[in-house]
Amino acid sequence: MQTVFNNAEQIVAAVKDEDLQRIGTKILNKERISFDDGVVLFQKGSLSYLGALANYVREYKHGNKTYFNRNFHIEPTNVCVFSCKFCSYSRLYAHRDEGWELSIDQMMHIVKSYDSKPVTEVHIVGGVHPKLNLPFFIELLKTIKAHRPELHIKGFTPVELDYMFRKAKVSTEEGMRLAHEAGLDSLPGGGAEIFHPEIRTQICDDKVDAEGWLNIHKTAHQLGMHSNATMLYGHIEEYWHRIDHMDRLRQLQDETGGFNTFIPLKFRNKNNDMSHVPESTVIEDMKMYAVARLYLDNFPHIKAYWPMLGRKNAQLTLSFGVNDIDGTIDDSTKIYSMAGSEEQTPSMSTAQLVTLIKQVKRQPVERDTVYNEIRDYSDIDVAEIEVNPLLN
Ligand code: V47
Ligand code: SF4
């Protein structure tokens, strides 16, 4: 008869493979695992083994708490000077008539449409438009802050920032200082893709490289800002490229402690130059989240971004190391719908997010961008959330 393992100690004690037993023991003893250990986890770890260990780590760090936030996105433009092969969203400047470019007034119109809503964060990210420069974005940041000072602005990837700073002929330090002073509170995790040049040169050759990406985050951390990190996985990379990517992040985090969250982003293959590459299976996806939780021992949070993964799979990740499922979004991002995600109009009310989390016996907690807890929804009835405009 097959044994049903319900805890990490049992599964590590019973695993036959010597490497997995050694690595599992390290994790149970809260010791850091090595680069090679990380690769072995991907190669040999079964879904149940990885899930049990990742859940063990998740529960000793966060118990059942599962964070979400109330946010909306602004995508200033999808016109982009770069041509990442996986991108389904951008249009080259020559084809800008097929894309969009928002003016500051148009973006403020979006911000103002949330005036009566209890959102805490605006996430601003888009293509790299050759005509939208640092002064334009500084003005945007200042105008948002003048209108709603307490709204946290998480904006711009190093891809956008690097281009803006080079065009404005300012150093990274100077550019980040100007953006921060104008109102930029933190950096999202985008633009990281896969750091290793062997893969990066094949999928996004012309944009900022790994060192540039890491240096911009490091500079932000030195200014006291927090940031996130992503990894675009499940395409042409091998397992060791994923570990290499996470290893570079783990090293920077040891140095600065400025990262909040790691977000594995599943490659979606519709309408891009990599459409011939098959998407990863849900089993690979869950293993990815679990290994991220085990490798990134110095990252407090692992996030599943539901607009990309779909809400049911995001719910499943809560048993594979994830403790955050991002936000309400309000149908304000196009990146994933254009790449073929099943979430074509991503939007969830607070009641829906809370239900999703409660259905799998976790504890829903609303957070702000930097993980200050705003409200614990454990004892709040979903029916009450639906009728209370402050809660929903
Ligand atoms: O860097 C683009 C990814 C990223 C595809 O920090 C794709 O809280 C899958 O970084 N398939 C931008 N992914 C989005 C991003 C993000 C999203 C949510 C939250 C946060 C955060 C950050 O989107 C890009 C790229 O890696 N992406 N195309 C695609 N076809
Ligand atoms: Fe441009 Fe970003 Fe798309 Fe790359 S992923 S082409 S940088 S919008």
Tab-separated table of C-alpha atoms and ligand atoms in Angstrom:
chain	number	residue	atom	x	y	z
A	1	MET	CA	0.000	0.000	0.000
A	2	GLN	CA	1.259	3.480	-0.804
A	3	THR	CA	2.047	5.757	2.115
A	4	VAL	CA	0.446	9.180	2.135
A	5	PHE	CA	3.033	11.724	3.227
A	6	ASN	CA	1.661	14.723	4.925
A	7	ASN	CA	4.751	16.368	6.234
A	8	ALA	CA	8.215	17.277	5.095
A	9	GLU	CA	10.113	15.225	7.710
A	10	GLN	CA	8.353	12.036	6.630
A	11	ILE	CA	8.934	12.596	2.954
A	12	VAL	CA	12.640	13.379	3.449
A	13	ALA	CA	13.104	10.319	5.690
A	14	ALA	CA	11.456	8.091	3.101
A	15	VAL	CA	13.055	9.410	-0.087
A	16	LYS	CA	15.343	6.774	-1.642
A	17	ASP	CA	17.661	9.083	-3.580
A	18	GLU	CA	20.729	10.031	-1.500
A	19	ASP	CA	21.033	13.521	-2.983
A	20	LEU	CA	17.406	14.316	-2.271
A	21	GLN	CA	17.752	13.005	1.258
A	22	ARG	CA	20.849	15.180	1.860
A	23	ILE	CA	19.279	18.310	0.355
A	24	GLY	CA	15.996	17.742	2.176
A	25	THR	CA	17.873	17.399	5.467
A	26	LYS	CA	19.648	20.710	4.829
A	27	ILE	CA	16.307	22.408	4.234
A	28	LEU	CA	14.778	20.919	7.377
A	29	ASN	CA	17.855	22.163	9.308
A	30	LYS	CA	17.384	25.623	7.751
A	31	GLU	CA	20.743	25.435	5.983
A	32	ARG	CA	21.298	27.129	2.636
A	33	ILE	CA	21.298	24.829	-0.396
A	34	SER	CA	24.014	25.109	-3.054
A	35	PHE	CA	23.811	25.845	-6.781
A	36	ASP	CA	24.203	22.139	-7.586
A	37	ASP	CA	21.568	21.232	-5.002
A	38	GLY	CA	19.158	23.571	-6.773
A	39	VAL	CA	19.755	21.864	-10.114
A	40	VAL	CA	19.295	18.422	-8.510
A	41	LEU	CA	15.961	19.521	-7.055
A	42	PHE	CA	14.695	20.336	-10.544
A	43	GLN	CA	16.144	17.145	-12.047
A	44	LYS	CA	15.121	14.618	-9.443
A	45	GLY	CA	12.570	16.147	-7.063
A	46	SER	CA	9.070	14.737	-7.426
A	47	LEU	CA	6.104	17.073	-7.202
A	48	SER	CA	5.172	15.709	-3.774
A	49	TYR	CA	8.738	15.969	-2.401
A	50	LEU	CA	9.237	19.558	-3.616
A	51	GLY	CA	5.738	20.567	-2.570
A	52	ALA	CA	6.110	19.173	0.950
A	53	LEU	CA	9.435	20.949	1.504
A	54	ALA	CA	8.338	24.246	-0.037
A	55	ASN	CA	5.164	24.189	2.007
A	56	TYR	CA	7.198	23.464	5.139
A	57	VAL	CA	9.356	26.556	4.510
A	58	ARG	CA	6.338	28.667	3.594
A	59	GLU	CA	4.536	27.692	6.781
A	60	TYR	CA	7.429	28.353	9.131
A	61	LYS	CA	7.961	31.763	7.518
A	62	HIS	CA	4.332	32.821	7.093
A	63	GLY	CA	2.002	30.214	8.580
A	64	ASN	CA	-1.188	30.274	6.535
A	65	LYS	CA	-0.995	33.968	5.712
A	66	THR	CA	-1.542	34.708	2.043
A	67	TYR	CA	-1.092	38.271	0.934
A	68	PHE	CA	-2.876	40.214	-1.766
A	69	ASN	CA	-3.165	43.895	-2.557
A	70	ARG	CA	-5.540	46.324	-4.188
A	71	ASN	CA	-3.897	47.798	-7.217
A	72	PHE	CA	-4.231	48.828	-10.813
A	73	HIS	CA	-1.779	49.062	-13.668
A	74	ILE	CA	-0.952	51.810	-16.111
A	75	GLU	CA	0.789	50.778	-19.316
A	76	PRO	CA	1.907	54.126	-20.798
A	77	THR	CA	2.713	52.635	-24.190
A	78	ASN	CA	3.298	49.360	-25.984
A	79	VAL	CA	5.559	51.000	-28.549
A	80	CYS	CA	9.027	49.625	-27.963
A	81	VAL	CA	12.487	50.026	-29.435
A	82	PHE	CA	13.367	46.485	-28.393
A	83	SER	CA	12.231	43.250	-29.950
A	84	CYS	CA	12.142	40.551	-27.301
A	85	LYS	CA	11.173	37.299	-28.988
A	86	PHE	CA	8.673	36.297	-26.290
A	87	CYS	CA	6.805	39.600	-26.312
A	88	SER	CA	3.283	39.549	-27.725
A	89	TYR	CA	2.500	43.032	-26.633
A	90	SER	CA	4.919	45.520	-28.119
A	91	ARG	CA	4.860	47.270	-31.482
A	92	LEU	CA	7.941	48.766	-33.133
A	93	TYR	CA	7.979	52.542	-33.581
A	94	ALA	CA	7.459	52.068	-37.325
A	95	HIS	CA	4.141	50.337	-36.510
A	96	ARG	CA	3.108	52.678	-33.716
A	97	ASP	CA	-0.285	53.243	-35.355
A	98	GLU	CA	-1.122	49.662	-34.204
A	99	GLY	CA	-0.167	50.447	-30.605
A	100	TRP	CA	-0.950	53.046	-27.969
A	101	GLU	CA	0.836	55.997	-26.327
A	102	LEU	CA	-0.862	57.679	-23.401
A	103	SER	CA	-0.389	61.336	-22.536
A	104	ILE	CA	0.037	62.463	-18.932
A	105	ASP	CA	-3.578	63.707	-18.998
A	106	GLN	CA	-4.801	60.310	-20.178
A	107	MET	CA	-2.819	58.547	-17.438
A	108	MET	CA	-4.123	60.987	-14.833
A	109	HIS	CA	-7.617	60.224	-16.058
A	110	ILE	CA	-6.939	56.569	-15.163
A	111	VAL	CA	-5.501	57.527	-11.746
A	112	LYS	CA	-8.514	59.753	-11.011
A	113	SER	CA	-10.944	56.983	-11.936
A	114	TYR	CA	-9.739	55.243	-8.724
A	115	ASP	CA	-10.262	58.288	-6.485
A	116	SER	CA	-13.145	56.769	-4.568
A	117	LYS	CA	-11.595	53.275	-4.443
A	118	PRO	CA	-9.374	51.929	-1.662
A	119	VAL	CA	-6.447	50.940	-3.911
A	120	THR	CA	-2.973	51.307	-2.406
A	121	GLU	CA	-0.714	50.812	-5.425
A	122	VAL	CA	-0.329	51.808	-9.042
A	123	HIS	CA	1.967	49.587	-11.083
A	124	ILE	CA	3.391	51.447	-14.089
A	125	VAL	CA	5.226	49.493	-16.748
A	126	GLY	CA	5.270	49.513	-20.518
A	127	GLY	CA	7.312	49.431	-23.694
A	128	VAL	CA	10.375	51.579	-24.301
A	129	HIS	CA	9.084	54.378	-26.493
A	130	PRO	CA	11.897	56.329	-28.179
A	131	LYS	CA	10.132	59.665	-27.630
A	132	LEU	CA	9.003	59.276	-24.000
A	133	ASN	CA	11.947	60.332	-21.912
A	134	LEU	CA	13.046	60.865	-18.306
A	135	PRO	CA	11.513	64.397	-17.961
A	136	PHE	CA	8.157	63.014	-19.209
A	137	PHE	CA	8.132	60.263	-16.586
A	138	ILE	CA	9.382	62.605	-13.842
A	139	GLU	CA	6.422	64.848	-14.616
A	140	LEU	CA	4.071	61.853	-14.550
A	141	LEU	CA	5.385	60.764	-11.132
A	142	LYS	CA	5.089	64.273	-9.689
A	143	THR	CA	1.575	64.741	-11.077
A	144	ILE	CA	0.363	61.437	-9.577
A	145	LYS	CA	1.918	62.262	-6.194
A	146	ALA	CA	0.457	65.785	-6.206
A	147	HIS	CA	-2.970	64.275	-6.802
A	148	ARG	CA	-2.820	61.277	-4.436
A	149	PRO	CA	0.314	61.366	-2.260
A	150	GLU	CA	-0.376	58.136	-0.367
A	151	LEU	CA	-0.740	56.018	-3.516
A	152	HIS	CA	2.386	53.846	-3.744
A	153	ILE	CA	4.008	54.086	-7.170
A	154	LYS	CA	5.735	50.849	-8.170
A	155	GLY	CA	7.047	51.561	-11.598
A	156	PHE	CA	9.468	51.000	-14.450
A	157	THR	CA	11.723	48.058	-15.097
A	158	PRO	CA	15.499	48.474	-15.500
A	159	VAL	CA	14.852	48.087	-19.235
A	160	GLU	CA	12.852	51.316	-19.254
A	161	LEU	CA	15.056	53.068	-16.697
A	162	ASP	CA	18.340	52.157	-18.386
A	163	TYR	CA	17.058	53.590	-21.687
A	164	MET	CA	15.712	56.757	-20.010
A	165	PHE	CA	18.953	57.374	-18.119
A	166	ARG	CA	21.171	56.800	-21.144
A	167	LYS	CA	19.072	59.167	-23.273
A	168	ALA	CA	19.100	61.818	-20.556
A	169	LYS	CA	22.865	61.275	-20.133
A	170	VAL	CA	22.601	60.775	-16.382
A	171	SER	CA	24.265	58.064	-14.310
A	172	THR	CA	22.174	55.279	-12.790
A	173	GLU	CA	22.655	56.847	-9.338
A	174	GLU	CA	21.536	60.273	-10.514
A	175	GLY	CA	18.624	58.937	-12.560
A	176	MET	CA	17.333	56.771	-9.708
A	177	ARG	CA	17.657	59.657	-7.275
A	178	LEU	CA	15.656	61.943	-9.577
A	179	ALA	CA	12.941	59.329	-10.093
A	180	HIS	CA	12.748	58.565	-6.367
A	181	GLU	CA	12.537	62.253	-5.452
A	182	ALA	CA	9.767	62.720	-8.019
A	183	GLY	CA	7.678	60.017	-6.346
A	184	LEU	CA	8.862	56.591	-7.504
A	185	ASP	CA	8.476	54.423	-4.398
A	186	SER	CA	9.614	50.998	-5.577
A	187	LEU	CA	10.547	48.923	-8.603
A	188	PRO	CA	8.554	46.039	-10.067
A	189	GLY	CA	10.342	42.849	-11.015
A	190	GLY	CA	10.076	42.913	-14.795
A	191	GLY	CA	12.742	42.847	-17.467
A	192	ALA	CA	14.803	40.173	-15.728
A	193	GLU	CA	13.810	37.302	-18.069
A	194	ILE	CA	16.770	34.893	-17.889
A	195	PHE	CA	20.025	36.544	-16.865
A	196	HIS	CA	22.507	34.080	-18.349
A	197	PRO	CA	23.841	35.445	-21.680
A	198	GLU	CA	23.537	32.040	-23.335
A	199	ILE	CA	19.737	32.446	-23.188
A	200	ARG	CA	19.401	36.221	-22.909
A	201	THR	CA	21.121	36.793	-26.241
A	202	GLN	CA	18.629	34.445	-27.901
A	203	ILE	CA	15.417	35.878	-26.436
A	204	CYS	CA	16.114	39.560	-25.725
A	205	ASP	CA	19.519	40.409	-27.083
A	206	ASP	CA	19.229	44.166	-27.355
A	207	LYS	CA	17.990	45.275	-23.938
A	208	VAL	CA	19.778	45.823	-20.627
A	209	ASP	CA	21.912	42.833	-19.599
A	210	ALA	CA	22.019	41.021	-16.269
A	211	GLU	CA	24.643	43.300	-14.739
A	212	GLY	CA	22.698	46.403	-15.780
A	213	TRP	CA	19.438	44.988	-14.399
A	214	LEU	CA	21.014	44.027	-11.078
A	215	ASN	CA	22.853	47.336	-10.782
A	216	ILE	CA	19.644	49.362	-11.138
A	217	HIS	CA	17.961	47.304	-8.408
A	218	LYS	CA	21.055	47.611	-6.229
A	219	THR	CA	21.036	51.390	-6.678
A	220	ALA	CA	17.343	51.513	-5.774
A	221	HIS	CA	18.035	49.455	-2.639
A	222	GLN	CA	20.873	51.805	-1.683
A	223	LEU	CA	18.374	54.681	-1.862
A	224	GLY	CA	16.167	52.793	0.595
A	225	MET	CA	13.671	51.620	-2.031
A	226	HIS	CA	12.348	48.073	-2.203
A	227	SER	CA	11.897	46.041	-5.328
A	228	ASN	CA	10.724	42.743	-6.777
A	229	ALA	CA	12.390	40.290	-9.116
A	230	THR	CA	10.942	38.049	-11.814
A	231	MET	CA	12.164	35.211	-14.001
A	232	LEU	CA	10.585	34.265	-17.317
A	233	TYR	CA	10.742	30.454	-17.280
A	234	GLY	CA	9.531	27.506	-19.309
A	235	HIS	CA	10.866	28.200	-22.798
A	236	ILE	CA	14.377	27.422	-24.117
A	237	GLU	CA	16.277	27.636	-20.833
A	238	GLU	CA	17.679	24.661	-18.943
A	239	TYR	CA	17.329	24.076	-15.216
A	240	TRP	CA	20.799	25.395	-14.461
A	241	HIS	CA	19.974	28.696	-16.172
A	242	ARG	CA	17.070	29.097	-13.738
A	243	ILE	CA	19.360	28.391	-10.789
A	244	ASP	CA	21.976	30.767	-12.188
A	245	HIS	CA	19.271	33.438	-12.377
A	246	MET	CA	18.088	32.863	-8.829
A	247	ASP	CA	21.661	32.645	-7.597
A	248	ARG	CA	22.474	36.135	-8.895
A	249	LEU	CA	19.373	37.420	-7.110
A	250	ARG	CA	20.249	35.570	-3.899
A	251	GLN	CA	23.719	37.131	-3.932
A	252	LEU	CA	22.383	40.665	-4.385
A	253	GLN	CA	19.787	40.071	-1.702
A	254	ASP	CA	22.559	38.984	0.715
A	255	GLU	CA	24.232	42.313	0.000
A	256	THR	CA	21.267	44.715	0.142
A	257	GLY	CA	18.196	42.942	1.559
A	258	GLY	CA	16.094	45.181	-0.696
A	259	PHE	CA	14.012	42.565	-2.535
A	260	ASN	CA	10.533	41.845	-1.274
A	261	THR	CA	9.224	39.268	-3.670
A	262	PHE	CA	10.264	36.790	-6.312
A	263	ILE	CA	7.750	36.167	-9.097
A	264	PRO	CA	8.323	33.276	-11.511
A	265	LEU	CA	6.572	34.222	-14.770
A	266	LYS	CA	5.393	31.323	-16.932
A	267	PHE	CA	6.183	31.837	-20.611
A	268	ARG	CA	2.970	32.120	-22.640
A	269	ASN	CA	3.363	31.368	-26.324
A	270	LYS	CA	0.572	33.104	-28.236
A	271	ASN	CA	1.240	35.820	-30.828
A	272	ASN	CA	5.000	36.090	-30.446
A	273	ASP	CA	8.204	34.987	-32.188
A	274	MET	CA	8.504	32.010	-29.844
A	275	SER	CA	5.058	30.586	-30.521
A	276	HIS	CA	6.666	27.329	-31.697
A	277	VAL	CA	8.033	26.746	-28.163
A	278	PRO	CA	5.526	24.721	-26.112
A	279	GLU	CA	4.343	26.069	-22.760
A	280	SER	CA	5.327	24.335	-19.526
A	281	THR	CA	2.938	21.874	-17.881
A	282	VAL	CA	1.206	22.682	-14.622
A	283	ILE	CA	3.505	20.138	-12.916
A	284	GLU	CA	6.578	22.023	-14.136
A	285	ASP	CA	4.949	25.257	-12.961
A	286	MET	CA	4.376	23.975	-9.431
A	287	LYS	CA	7.934	22.601	-9.260
A	288	MET	CA	9.219	26.005	-10.344
A	289	TYR	CA	7.423	27.773	-7.501
A	290	ALA	CA	8.592	25.170	-5.004
A	291	VAL	CA	12.267	25.353	-6.034
A	292	ALA	CA	12.108	29.164	-5.956
A	293	ARG	CA	10.907	28.992	-2.348
A	294	LEU	CA	13.690	26.551	-1.455
A	295	TYR	CA	16.535	28.280	-3.291
A	296	LEU	CA	15.710	31.886	-2.428
A	297	ASP	CA	16.030	31.453	1.322
A	298	ASN	CA	16.602	35.203	1.783
A	299	PHE	CA	13.520	36.353	-0.161
A	300	PRO	CA	10.617	36.861	2.217
A	301	HIS	CA	7.850	36.405	-0.351
A	302	ILE	CA	7.147	34.250	-3.399
A	303	LYS	CA	4.346	35.548	-5.566
A	304	ALA	CA	2.109	33.806	-8.108
A	305	TYR	CA	0.840	36.375	-10.536
A	306	TRP	CA	-2.685	35.145	-11.251
A	307	PRO	CA	-3.330	37.104	-14.527
A	308	MET	CA	-0.538	35.080	-16.117
A	309	LEU	CA	-1.113	31.704	-14.477
A	310	GLY	CA	-4.900	31.711	-14.288
A	311	ARG	CA	-6.725	31.909	-10.960
A	312	LYS	CA	-7.104	28.143	-10.354
A	313	ASN	CA	-3.416	27.444	-10.885
A	314	ALA	CA	-2.531	30.478	-8.751
A	315	GLN	CA	-4.651	28.904	-6.018
A	316	LEU	CA	-2.731	25.635	-6.404
A	317	THR	CA	0.619	27.417	-5.941
A	318	LEU	CA	-0.449	28.193	-2.359
A	319	SER	CA	0.525	24.571	-1.586
A	320	PHE	CA	3.883	24.920	-3.364
A	321	GLY	CA	5.618	27.664	-1.427
A	322	VAL	CA	3.698	30.727	-2.589
A	323	ASN	CA	2.389	33.218	-0.018
A	324	ASP	CA	1.236	36.095	-2.252
A	325	ILE	CA	-1.110	36.286	-5.235
A	326	ASP	CA	-0.788	39.975	-6.151
A	327	GLY	CA	-3.817	42.126	-6.643
A	328	THR	CA	-7.219	43.087	-7.883
A	329	ILE	CA	-5.668	44.415	-11.175
A	330	ASP	CA	-9.032	45.651	-12.495
A	331	ASP	CA	-8.437	44.659	-16.097
A	332	SER	CA	-5.660	47.226	-16.427
A	333	THR	CA	-2.882	45.104	-17.957
A	334	LYS	CA	-2.614	43.656	-21.447
A	335	ILE	CA	0.762	41.851	-21.287
A	336	TYR	CA	-0.663	38.406	-20.525
A	337	SER	CA	-3.975	38.505	-22.320
A	338	MET	CA	-2.076	39.349	-25.517
A	339	ALA	CA	0.287	36.414	-24.876
A	340	GLY	CA	-2.589	33.947	-24.585
A	341	SER	CA	-3.399	33.746	-20.879
A	342	GLU	CA	-6.838	32.335	-20.093
A	343	GLU	CA	-7.425	35.562	-18.120
A	344	GLN	CA	-8.451	37.772	-21.034
A	345	THR	CA	-9.825	40.592	-18.847
A	346	PRO	CA	-7.923	40.147	-15.561
A	347	SER	CA	-9.893	41.592	-12.696
A	348	MET	CA	-10.812	40.218	-9.275
A	349	SER	CA	-12.817	41.877	-6.569
A	350	THR	CA	-11.530	41.684	-3.007
A	351	ALA	CA	-14.340	39.214	-2.267
A	352	GLN	CA	-13.158	36.954	-5.100
A	353	LEU	CA	-9.515	37.094	-3.982
A	354	VAL	CA	-10.486	36.369	-0.389
A	355	THR	CA	-12.689	33.463	-1.509
A	356	LEU	CA	-9.886	32.016	-3.638
A	357	ILE	CA	-7.551	32.062	-0.647
A	358	LYS	CA	-10.092	30.795	1.885
A	359	GLN	CA	-11.158	27.915	-0.381
A	360	VAL	CA	-7.732	26.338	0.161
A	361	LYS	CA	-7.775	26.987	3.911
A	362	ARG	CA	-5.293	29.841	3.887
A	363	GLN	CA	-5.565	33.153	5.708
A	364	PRO	CA	-6.217	36.164	3.413
A	365	VAL	CA	-4.352	39.306	4.439
A	366	GLU	CA	-4.423	42.541	2.468
A	367	ARG	CA	-0.996	44.179	2.299
A	368	ASP	CA	0.484	47.311	0.849
A	369	THR	CA	3.337	47.135	-1.683
A	370	VAL	CA	6.016	46.745	0.988
A	371	TYR	CA	4.048	44.156	2.984
A	372	ASN	CA	2.672	46.279	5.777
A	373	GLU	CA	-0.478	44.413	6.728
A	374	ILE	CA	-3.660	46.388	6.072
A	375	ARG	CA	-6.437	43.966	6.991
A	376	ASP	CA	-6.817	40.335	7.955
A	377	TYR	CA	-9.920	38.917	6.244
A	378	SER	CA	-9.988	35.623	8.161
A	379	ASP	CA	-13.072	36.494	10.161
A	380	ILE	CA	-14.779	38.772	7.651
A	381	ASP	CA	-17.650	37.185	5.824
A	382	VAL	CA	-17.496	37.323	2.011
A	383	ALA	CA	-21.108	38.596	1.923
A	384	GLU	CA	-20.059	41.535	4.126
A	385	ILE	CA	-17.084	42.302	1.844
A	386	GLU	CA	-19.378	42.383	-1.190
A	387	VAL	CA	-21.689	45.037	0.253
A	388	ASN	CA	-19.080	47.212	1.986
A	389	PRO	CA	-17.416	49.606	-0.515
A	390	LEU	CA	-14.465	50.056	1.835
A	391	LEU	CA	-13.781	46.340	1.791
A	392	ASN	CA	-14.529	45.432	-1.817
B	1	V47	O1	9.571	41.358	-18.043
B	1	V47	C1	6.363	39.400	-21.396
B	1	V47	C2	6.940	39.161	-18.955
B	1	V47	C3	7.222	40.952	-17.612
B	1	V47	C4	5.548	37.413	-21.768
B	1	V47	O2	6.841	43.256	-9.663
B	1	V47	C5	5.857	37.515	-20.426
B	1	V47	O3	4.907	42.924	-8.775
B	1	V47	C6	5.120	35.388	-20.074
B	1	V47	O4	7.413	41.953	-14.533
B	1	V47	N1	4.840	35.193	-21.378
B	1	V47	C7	6.592	42.244	-17.127
B	1	V47	N2	5.631	36.511	-19.564
B	1	V47	C8	5.596	42.018	-15.996
B	1	V47	C9	6.236	41.961	-14.639
B	1	V47	C10	5.405	41.916	-13.408
B	1	V47	C11	4.121	41.425	-13.462
B	1	V47	C12	3.380	41.407	-12.282
B	1	V47	C13	3.871	41.870	-11.084
B	1	V47	C14	5.160	42.355	-11.048
B	1	V47	C15	5.681	42.880	-9.756
B	1	V47	C16	5.940	42.369	-12.213
B	1	V47	O5	6.254	40.197	-18.323
B	1	V47	C17	8.344	41.036	-18.594
B	1	V47	C18	8.366	39.624	-19.139
B	1	V47	O6	9.176	38.809	-18.349
B	1	V47	N3	6.368	38.748	-20.224
B	1	V47	N4	5.848	38.586	-22.356
B	1	V47	C19	5.027	36.173	-22.260
B	1	V47	N5	4.774	35.979	-23.546
B	2	SF4	FE1	9.757	45.895	-25.216
B	2	SF4	FE2	9.341	44.866	-22.783
B	2	SF4	FE3	8.196	43.731	-24.944
B	2	SF4	FE4	10.839	43.540	-24.588
B	2	SF4	S1	9.245	42.665	-23.203
B	2	SF4	S2	9.801	44.077	-26.512
B	2	SF4	S3	11.336	45.496	-23.644
B	2	SF4	S4	7.770	45.755	-24.150
